[in-house]
PDB file of C-alpha atoms in Angstrom:
ATOM      1  CA  MET A  29       7.716  15.734   5.076  1.00  0.00           C
ATOM      2  CA  VAL A  30       6.679  19.350   4.361  1.00  0.00           C
ATOM      3  CA  GLN A  31       4.996  20.523   1.164  1.00  0.00           C
ATOM      4  CA  GLY A  32       2.969  23.625   0.399  1.00  0.00           C
ATOM      5  CA  GLY A  33       2.701  24.526   4.069  1.00  0.00           C
ATOM      6  CA  ASP A  34       1.378  21.088   5.017  1.00  0.00           C
ATOM      7  CA  THR A  35       3.265  18.369   6.848  1.00  0.00           C
ATOM      8  CA  MET A  36       3.098  14.593   6.768  1.00  0.00           C
ATOM      9  CA  PRO A  37       4.758  12.592   9.554  1.00  0.00           C
ATOM     10  CA  TYR A  38       6.497   9.360   8.639  1.00  0.00           C
ATOM     11  CA  ARG A  39       8.575   6.661  10.286  1.00  0.00           C
ATOM     12  CA  LEU A  40      11.557   5.131   8.529  1.00  0.00           C
ATOM     13  CA  LEU A  41      12.845   1.657   9.362  1.00  0.00           C
ATOM     14  CA  LEU A  42      16.428   1.111   8.242  1.00  0.00           C
ATOM     15  CA  PRO A  43      18.026  -2.326   7.870  1.00  0.00           C
ATOM     16  CA  LYS A  44      20.301  -3.806  10.493  1.00  0.00           C
ATOM     17  CA  GLY A  45      23.883  -2.730   9.899  1.00  0.00           C
ATOM     18  CA  TYR A  46      22.799   0.183   7.716  1.00  0.00           C
ATOM     19  CA  ASP A  47      25.889   2.125   6.620  1.00  0.00           C
ATOM     20  CA  GLY A  48      24.475   4.494   4.015  1.00  0.00           C
ATOM     21  CA  ILE A  49      26.443   2.776   1.238  1.00  0.00           C
ATOM     22  CA  ARG A  50      24.985  -0.663   0.576  1.00  0.00           C
ATOM     23  CA  LYS A  51      21.781  -0.455  -1.441  1.00  0.00           C
ATOM     24  CA  PHE A  52      18.475  -1.927  -0.258  1.00  0.00           C
ATOM     25  CA  PRO A  53      14.908  -2.356  -1.537  1.00  0.00           C
ATOM     26  CA  LEU A  54      12.370   0.292  -0.526  1.00  0.00           C
ATOM     27  CA  LEU A  55       8.855  -0.522   0.675  1.00  0.00           C
ATOM     28  CA  VAL A  56       6.174   2.153   1.086  1.00  0.00           C
ATOM     29  CA  PHE A  57       3.428   1.001   3.466  1.00  0.00           C
ATOM     30  CA  LEU A  58       0.111   2.876   3.604  1.00  0.00           C
ATOM     31  CA  HIS A  59      -2.102   2.542   6.682  1.00  0.00           C
ATOM     32  CA  GLY A  60      -5.895   2.502   6.937  1.00  0.00           C
ATOM     33  CA  SER A  61      -8.295   5.325   7.798  1.00  0.00           C
ATOM     34  CA  GLY A  62      -8.338   4.464  11.494  1.00  0.00           C
ATOM     35  CA  GLU A  63      -4.652   5.268  11.815  1.00  0.00           C
ATOM     36  CA  ARG A  64      -4.826   8.799  10.429  1.00  0.00           C
ATOM     37  CA  GLY A  65      -3.511  11.669  12.518  1.00  0.00           C
ATOM     38  CA  ARG A  66      -0.404  13.656  13.395  1.00  0.00           C
ATOM     39  CA  ASP A  67       1.076  11.626  16.240  1.00  0.00           C
ATOM     40  CA  ASN A  68       3.481   9.685  13.977  1.00  0.00           C
ATOM     41  CA  GLU A  69       2.598   6.526  15.904  1.00  0.00           C
ATOM     42  CA  LYS A  70      -0.842   5.219  14.923  1.00  0.00           C
ATOM     43  CA  GLN A  71       0.303   4.305  11.406  1.00  0.00           C
ATOM     44  CA  LEU A  72       2.456   1.606  13.019  1.00  0.00           C
ATOM     45  CA  VAL A  73      -0.511  -0.256  14.562  1.00  0.00           C
ATOM     46  CA  HIS A  74      -0.884  -2.711  11.666  1.00  0.00           C
ATOM     47  CA  GLY A  75       2.059  -4.105   9.756  1.00  0.00           C
ATOM     48  CA  SER A  76       5.040  -2.703  11.589  1.00  0.00           C
ATOM     49  CA  LYS A  77       5.331  -5.727  13.896  1.00  0.00           C
ATOM     50  CA  LEU A  78       5.843  -7.963  10.880  1.00  0.00           C
ATOM     51  CA  PHE A  79       8.719  -5.887   9.563  1.00  0.00           C
ATOM     52  CA  LEU A  80      10.274  -5.515  13.008  1.00  0.00           C
ATOM     53  CA  ARG A  81      10.524  -9.261  13.516  1.00  0.00           C
ATOM     54  CA  GLU A  82      14.129 -10.340  13.878  1.00  0.00           C
ATOM     55  CA  ASP A  83      13.869 -13.062  11.238  1.00  0.00           C
ATOM     56  CA  VAL A  84      12.288 -10.642   8.760  1.00  0.00           C
ATOM     57  CA  ARG A  85      14.950  -7.996   9.354  1.00  0.00           C
ATOM     58  CA  THR A  86      17.620 -10.648   8.860  1.00  0.00           C
ATOM     59  CA  ASN A  87      16.180 -12.356   5.794  1.00  0.00           C
ATOM     60  CA  TYR A  88      14.610  -9.359   4.046  1.00  0.00           C
ATOM     61  CA  PRO A  89      16.714  -6.279   4.790  1.00  0.00           C
ATOM     62  CA  ALA A  90      14.968  -3.225   3.378  1.00  0.00           C
ATOM     63  CA  ILE A  91      14.244   0.441   3.885  1.00  0.00           C
ATOM     64  CA  ILE A  92      10.593   0.683   4.927  1.00  0.00           C
ATOM     65  CA  VAL A  93       8.625   3.905   5.249  1.00  0.00           C
ATOM     66  CA  PHE A  94       5.344   4.327   7.118  1.00  0.00           C
ATOM     67  CA  PRO A  95       3.813   7.728   6.234  1.00  0.00           C
ATOM     68  CA  GLN A  96       0.815   9.024   8.172  1.00  0.00           C
ATOM     69  CA  CYS A  97      -2.198  10.603   6.482  1.00  0.00           C
ATOM     70  CA  SER A  98      -3.863  13.516   8.274  1.00  0.00           C
ATOM     71  CA  ASN A  99      -7.316  13.156   9.839  1.00  0.00           C
ATOM     72  CA  ASN A 100      -9.025  15.300   7.220  1.00  0.00           C
ATOM     73  CA  ASP A 101      -7.483  13.619   4.176  1.00  0.00           C
ATOM     74  CA  TYR A 102      -7.444  10.285   2.355  1.00  0.00           C
ATOM     75  CA  TRP A 103      -4.771   8.449   0.396  1.00  0.00           C
ATOM     76  CA  SER A 104      -6.903   7.911  -2.693  1.00  0.00           C
ATOM     77  CA  ASN A 105      -9.402   9.907  -4.673  1.00  0.00           C
ATOM     78  CA  VAL A 106     -12.552   8.006  -3.713  1.00  0.00           C
ATOM     79  CA  MET A 107     -16.109   8.806  -2.643  1.00  0.00           C
ATOM     80  CA  HIS A 108     -17.327   6.879   0.410  1.00  0.00           C
ATOM     81  CA  LEU A 109     -21.097   6.647   0.713  1.00  0.00           C
ATOM     82  CA  GLN A 110     -23.713   4.526   2.453  1.00  0.00           C
ATOM     83  CA  ASP A 111     -26.768   3.096   0.741  1.00  0.00           C
ATOM     84  CA  GLU A 112     -30.334   2.761   2.085  1.00  0.00           C
ATOM     85  CA  SER A 113     -29.372  -0.287   4.163  1.00  0.00           C
ATOM     86  CA  ASN A 114     -26.313   1.496   5.629  1.00  0.00           C
ATOM     87  CA  LYS A 115     -23.921  -0.656   3.622  1.00  0.00           C
ATOM     88  CA  HIS A 116     -20.648   0.962   2.620  1.00  0.00           C
ATOM     89  CA  VAL A 117     -20.414   2.042  -1.006  1.00  0.00           C
ATOM     90  CA  PHE A 118     -17.212   3.271  -2.657  1.00  0.00           C
ATOM     91  CA  TYR A 119     -16.991   5.120  -5.929  1.00  0.00           C
ATOM     92  CA  PHE A 120     -13.561   5.359  -7.553  1.00  0.00           C
ATOM     93  CA  PRO A 121     -13.245   8.069 -10.219  1.00  0.00           C
ATOM     94  CA  GLU A 122     -11.310   6.927 -13.271  1.00  0.00           C
ATOM     95  CA  ASP A 123      -9.108   9.965 -12.963  1.00  0.00           C
ATOM     96  CA  GLY A 124      -9.044  13.115 -10.921  1.00  0.00           C
ATOM     97  CA  ARG A 125      -6.808  15.308  -8.901  1.00  0.00           C
ATOM     98  CA  ALA A 126      -4.632  13.602  -6.318  1.00  0.00           C
ATOM     99  CA  THR A 127      -5.355  14.322  -2.675  1.00  0.00           C
ATOM    100  CA  GLU A 128      -2.797  16.341  -0.727  1.00  0.00           C
ATOM    101  CA  ALA A 129      -1.785  13.161   1.082  1.00  0.00           C
ATOM    102  CA  MET A 130      -1.190  11.347  -2.216  1.00  0.00           C
ATOM    103  CA  ASP A 131       0.807  14.279  -3.563  1.00  0.00           C
ATOM    104  CA  MET A 132       2.996  14.212  -0.477  1.00  0.00           C
ATOM    105  CA  VAL A 133       3.503  10.445  -0.574  1.00  0.00           C
ATOM    106  CA  GLN A 134       4.711  10.708  -4.155  1.00  0.00           C
ATOM    107  CA  GLU A 135       7.180  13.416  -3.197  1.00  0.00           C
ATOM    108  CA  LEU A 136       8.288  11.341  -0.205  1.00  0.00           C
ATOM    109  CA  VAL A 137       8.996   8.351  -2.460  1.00  0.00           C
ATOM    110  CA  LYS A 138      11.039  10.520  -4.825  1.00  0.00           C
ATOM    111  CA  TYR A 139      12.951  12.017  -1.899  1.00  0.00           C
ATOM    112  CA  LEU A 140      13.790   8.634  -0.392  1.00  0.00           C
ATOM    113  CA  ILE A 141      14.982   7.220  -3.704  1.00  0.00           C
ATOM    114  CA  VAL A 142      17.488  10.038  -4.226  1.00  0.00           C
ATOM    115  CA  SER A 143      18.464  10.532  -0.573  1.00  0.00           C
ATOM    116  CA  TYR A 144      18.970   6.916   0.522  1.00  0.00           C
ATOM    117  CA  PRO A 145      20.820   3.982  -1.063  1.00  0.00           C
ATOM    118  CA  VAL A 146      17.743   2.453  -2.713  1.00  0.00           C
ATOM    119  CA  GLN A 147      17.798  -0.333  -5.272  1.00  0.00           C
ATOM    120  CA  LYS A 148      15.705   1.480  -7.854  1.00  0.00           C
ATOM    121  CA  ASN A 149      14.595  -1.747  -9.512  1.00  0.00           C
ATOM    122  CA  ARG A 150      13.230  -3.064  -6.196  1.00  0.00           C
ATOM    123  CA  VAL A 151      10.749  -0.456  -4.976  1.00  0.00           C
ATOM    124  CA  TYR A 152       7.499  -1.828  -3.550  1.00  0.00           C
ATOM    125  CA  ALA A 153       4.169  -0.529  -2.262  1.00  0.00           C
ATOM    126  CA  GLY A 154       1.572  -2.053   0.019  1.00  0.00           C
ATOM    127  CA  GLY A 155      -1.299  -1.048   2.235  1.00  0.00           C
ATOM    128  CA  LEU A 156      -4.553  -1.988   3.887  1.00  0.00           C
ATOM    129  CA  SER A 157      -8.110  -0.676   3.565  1.00  0.00           C
ATOM    130  CA  MET A 158      -7.734   3.039   2.772  1.00  0.00           C
ATOM    131  CA  GLY A 159      -4.068   2.174   2.257  1.00  0.00           C
ATOM    132  CA  GLY A 160      -4.994  -0.654  -0.109  1.00  0.00           C
ATOM    133  CA  MET A 161      -6.914   1.870  -2.184  1.00  0.00           C
ATOM    134  CA  GLY A 162      -3.965   4.227  -1.885  1.00  0.00           C
ATOM    135  CA  THR A 163      -1.606   1.506  -3.085  1.00  0.00           C
ATOM    136  CA  PHE A 164      -3.527   1.126  -6.336  1.00  0.00           C
ATOM    137  CA  GLU A 165      -3.510   4.882  -6.856  1.00  0.00           C
ATOM    138  CA  LEU A 166       0.126   5.426  -5.864  1.00  0.00           C
ATOM    139  CA  VAL A 167       1.258   2.798  -8.356  1.00  0.00           C
ATOM    140  CA  ARG A 168      -1.005   4.297 -11.020  1.00  0.00           C
ATOM    141  CA  ARG A 169       0.542   7.710 -10.511  1.00  0.00           C
ATOM    142  CA  MET A 170       4.106   6.325 -10.438  1.00  0.00           C
ATOM    143  CA  PRO A 171       3.860   3.184 -12.608  1.00  0.00           C
ATOM    144  CA  LYS A 172       7.511   3.104 -13.620  1.00  0.00           C
ATOM    145  CA  THR A 173       8.716   3.312 -10.027  1.00  0.00           C
ATOM    146  CA  PHE A 174       7.344   0.109  -8.518  1.00  0.00           C
ATOM    147  CA  ALA A 175       8.291  -3.503  -9.173  1.00  0.00           C
ATOM    148  CA  ALA A 176       5.504  -5.060  -7.103  1.00  0.00           C
ATOM    149  CA  ALA A 177       2.627  -4.120  -4.838  1.00  0.00           C
ATOM    150  CA  PHE A 178       0.146  -5.750  -2.492  1.00  0.00           C
ATOM    151  CA  ALA A 179      -3.287  -4.355  -1.692  1.00  0.00           C
ATOM    152  CA  ILE A 180      -5.254  -5.599   1.340  1.00  0.00           C
ATOM    153  CA  CYS A 181      -9.046  -5.033   1.410  1.00  0.00           C
ATOM    154  CA  GLY A 182      -8.728  -2.122  -1.000  1.00  0.00           C
ATOM    155  CA  GLY A 183     -10.033  -1.231  -4.424  1.00  0.00           C
ATOM    156  CA  ALA A 184      -9.786   1.086  -7.399  1.00  0.00           C
ATOM    157  CA  ASN A 185     -11.513   1.855 -10.665  1.00  0.00           C
ATOM    158  CA  PRO A 186     -11.046  -1.230 -12.877  1.00  0.00           C
ATOM    159  CA  SER A 187     -10.418   1.002 -15.886  1.00  0.00           C
ATOM    160  CA  THR A 188      -7.082   1.979 -14.346  1.00  0.00           C
ATOM    161  CA  ALA A 189      -5.748  -1.585 -14.721  1.00  0.00           C
ATOM    162  CA  LYS A 190      -4.163  -0.648 -18.034  1.00  0.00           C
ATOM    163  CA  GLU A 191      -1.916   1.822 -16.229  1.00  0.00           C
ATOM    164  CA  ILE A 192      -0.693  -0.575 -13.519  1.00  0.00           C
ATOM    165  CA  LYS A 193      -0.531  -3.848 -15.476  1.00  0.00           C
ATOM    166  CA  ASP A 194       3.280  -3.888 -15.689  1.00  0.00           C
ATOM    167  CA  VAL A 195       3.634  -4.042 -11.898  1.00  0.00           C
ATOM    168  CA  LYS A 196       3.354  -7.436 -10.184  1.00  0.00           C
ATOM    169  CA  TRP A 197       0.350  -7.621  -7.836  1.00  0.00           C
ATOM    170  CA  TRP A 198      -0.947  -9.652  -4.932  1.00  0.00           C
ATOM    171  CA  ILE A 199      -4.467  -8.748  -3.832  1.00  0.00           C
ATOM    172  CA  PHE A 200      -6.003  -9.839  -0.516  1.00  0.00           C
ATOM    173  CA  HIS A 201      -9.550  -9.542   0.829  1.00  0.00           C
ATOM    174  CA  GLY A 202     -11.832 -11.107   3.408  1.00  0.00           C
ATOM    175  CA  LEU A 203     -15.051 -12.409   1.884  1.00  0.00           C
ATOM    176  CA  LYS A 204     -17.059 -11.348   4.945  1.00  0.00           C
ATOM    177  CA  ASP A 205     -15.751  -7.785   4.789  1.00  0.00           C
ATOM    178  CA  ASP A 206     -18.637  -5.446   5.658  1.00  0.00           C
ATOM    179  CA  VAL A 207     -16.569  -2.248   5.455  1.00  0.00           C
ATOM    180  CA  VAL A 208     -14.918  -2.474   2.037  1.00  0.00           C
ATOM    181  CA  PRO A 209     -16.904  -4.946  -0.101  1.00  0.00           C
ATOM    182  CA  PRO A 210     -14.682  -7.659  -1.614  1.00  0.00           C
ATOM    183  CA  ILE A 211     -16.192  -6.974  -5.030  1.00  0.00           C
ATOM    184  CA  HIS A 212     -13.705  -4.104  -5.372  1.00  0.00           C
ATOM    185  CA  SER A 213     -10.773  -6.506  -5.169  1.00  0.00           C
ATOM    186  CA  ARG A 214     -12.556  -8.999  -7.424  1.00  0.00           C
ATOM    187  CA  LEU A 215     -13.067  -6.334 -10.083  1.00  0.00           C
ATOM    188  CA  MET A 216      -9.430  -5.213  -9.936  1.00  0.00           C
ATOM    189  CA  GLU A 217      -8.244  -8.803 -10.147  1.00  0.00           C
ATOM    190  CA  ALA A 218     -10.387  -9.436 -13.235  1.00  0.00           C
ATOM    191  CA  ALA A 219      -9.355  -6.176 -14.885  1.00  0.00           C
ATOM    192  CA  LEU A 220      -5.650  -6.801 -14.290  1.00  0.00           C
ATOM    193  CA  LYS A 221      -5.890 -10.361 -15.594  1.00  0.00           C
ATOM    194  CA  LYS A 222      -7.643  -9.075 -18.697  1.00  0.00           C
ATOM    195  CA  LYS A 223      -4.697  -6.752 -19.309  1.00  0.00           C
ATOM    196  CA  GLY A 224      -2.232  -9.626 -18.935  1.00  0.00           C
ATOM    197  CA  ALA A 225      -0.819  -8.518 -15.603  1.00  0.00           C
ATOM    198  CA  ASN A 226       1.209 -10.790 -13.340  1.00  0.00           C
ATOM    199  CA  ILE A 227      -1.266 -11.043 -10.479  1.00  0.00           C
ATOM    200  CA  LYS A 228      -2.086 -13.244  -7.504  1.00  0.00           C
ATOM    201  CA  ALA A 229      -5.233 -12.946  -5.414  1.00  0.00           C
ATOM    202  CA  THR A 230      -6.133 -14.487  -2.071  1.00  0.00           C
ATOM    203  CA  TYR A 231      -9.599 -14.337  -0.523  1.00  0.00           C
ATOM    204  CA  TYR A 232     -10.188 -15.442   3.047  1.00  0.00           C
ATOM    205  CA  PRO A 233     -13.645 -17.079   3.380  1.00  0.00           C
ATOM    206  CA  ASN A 234     -14.092 -16.279   7.071  1.00  0.00           C
ATOM    207  CA  ALA A 235     -12.269 -12.959   7.357  1.00  0.00           C
ATOM    208  CA  ASN A 236     -14.056  -9.660   7.835  1.00  0.00           C
ATOM    209  CA  HIS A 237     -12.372  -6.300   7.313  1.00  0.00           C
ATOM    210  CA  ASN A 238      -9.285  -7.236   9.317  1.00  0.00           C
ATOM    211  CA  SER A 239      -8.014  -9.545   6.575  1.00  0.00           C
ATOM    212  CA  TRP A 240      -4.627  -7.914   7.126  1.00  0.00           C
ATOM    213  CA  ASP A 241      -4.136 -10.303  10.055  1.00  0.00           C
ATOM    214  CA  SER A 242      -4.355 -13.257   7.691  1.00  0.00           C
ATOM    215  CA  THR A 243      -2.281 -11.472   5.078  1.00  0.00           C
ATOM    216  CA  PHE A 244       0.577 -10.726   7.451  1.00  0.00           C
ATOM    217  CA  ALA A 245       0.536 -14.397   8.475  1.00  0.00           C
ATOM    218  CA  GLU A 246       0.959 -15.515   4.850  1.00  0.00           C
ATOM    219  CA  PRO A 247       4.313 -17.329   4.709  1.00  0.00           C
ATOM    220  CA  GLY A 248       4.687 -16.565   1.020  1.00  0.00           C
ATOM    221  CA  LEU A 249       4.086 -12.814   1.107  1.00  0.00           C
ATOM    222  CA  LEU A 250       7.571 -11.543   1.868  1.00  0.00           C
ATOM    223  CA  PRO A 251       9.450 -14.143  -0.224  1.00  0.00           C
ATOM    224  CA  TRP A 252       7.226 -13.194  -3.167  1.00  0.00           C
ATOM    225  CA  LEU A 253       7.504  -9.452  -2.618  1.00  0.00           C
ATOM    226  CA  PHE A 254      11.262  -9.220  -2.215  1.00  0.00           C
ATOM    227  CA  ALA A 255      11.882 -11.552  -5.149  1.00  0.00           C
ATOM    228  CA  GLN A 256      10.369  -9.021  -7.570  1.00  0.00           C
ATOM    229  CA  SER A 257      12.363  -6.516  -9.571  1.00  0.00           C
ATOM    230  CA  ARG A 258      11.821  -4.335 -12.598  1.00  0.00           C
TER     231      ARG A 258
END
């Protein structure tokens, strides 16, 4: 993906028997900060194994894209600080200019929808950590595009719930997370419920930041996700 002189690598997983005619759901998966770069490989570290499983490819055929954020960028518009005790603190502006990576992801989504046989009423987003934050922001910036989204150990400004309430959500977080405090997911859950959103939330009592391991092992995740449509 090239835009404004910048490039963003991405990997595209096409369904078995893809013929360019039959339409499929589209899932955009956003990686965490540790997988940033330009190698077009690290973004596959978490999540790709789930979607490459033979039973998943058979039962949930879909077009899945794994974009890669550059080392000097971030999916979402967020300030990452540390307090006096070296605990991680995140501040999510209510609004603000999209990062270059977020701009490019939005253009990538638009490109895929018009260039591939995508079921436009079954477009999904998901991500972990930085990608969980990015999932909230991507849906906020393209609210009429997505049918459902899942955010793992992420967060956003609760005031943005009004803009993403019409999308179905499943939020995940480990309660022992010492990188992204689970309060950020708690606040988004409460804000979305207050706006009447269709939302599920799962908190793992013994999971630290790698709650994605538990999430990807959830037997209900994919049946729930691929059952949603706009």
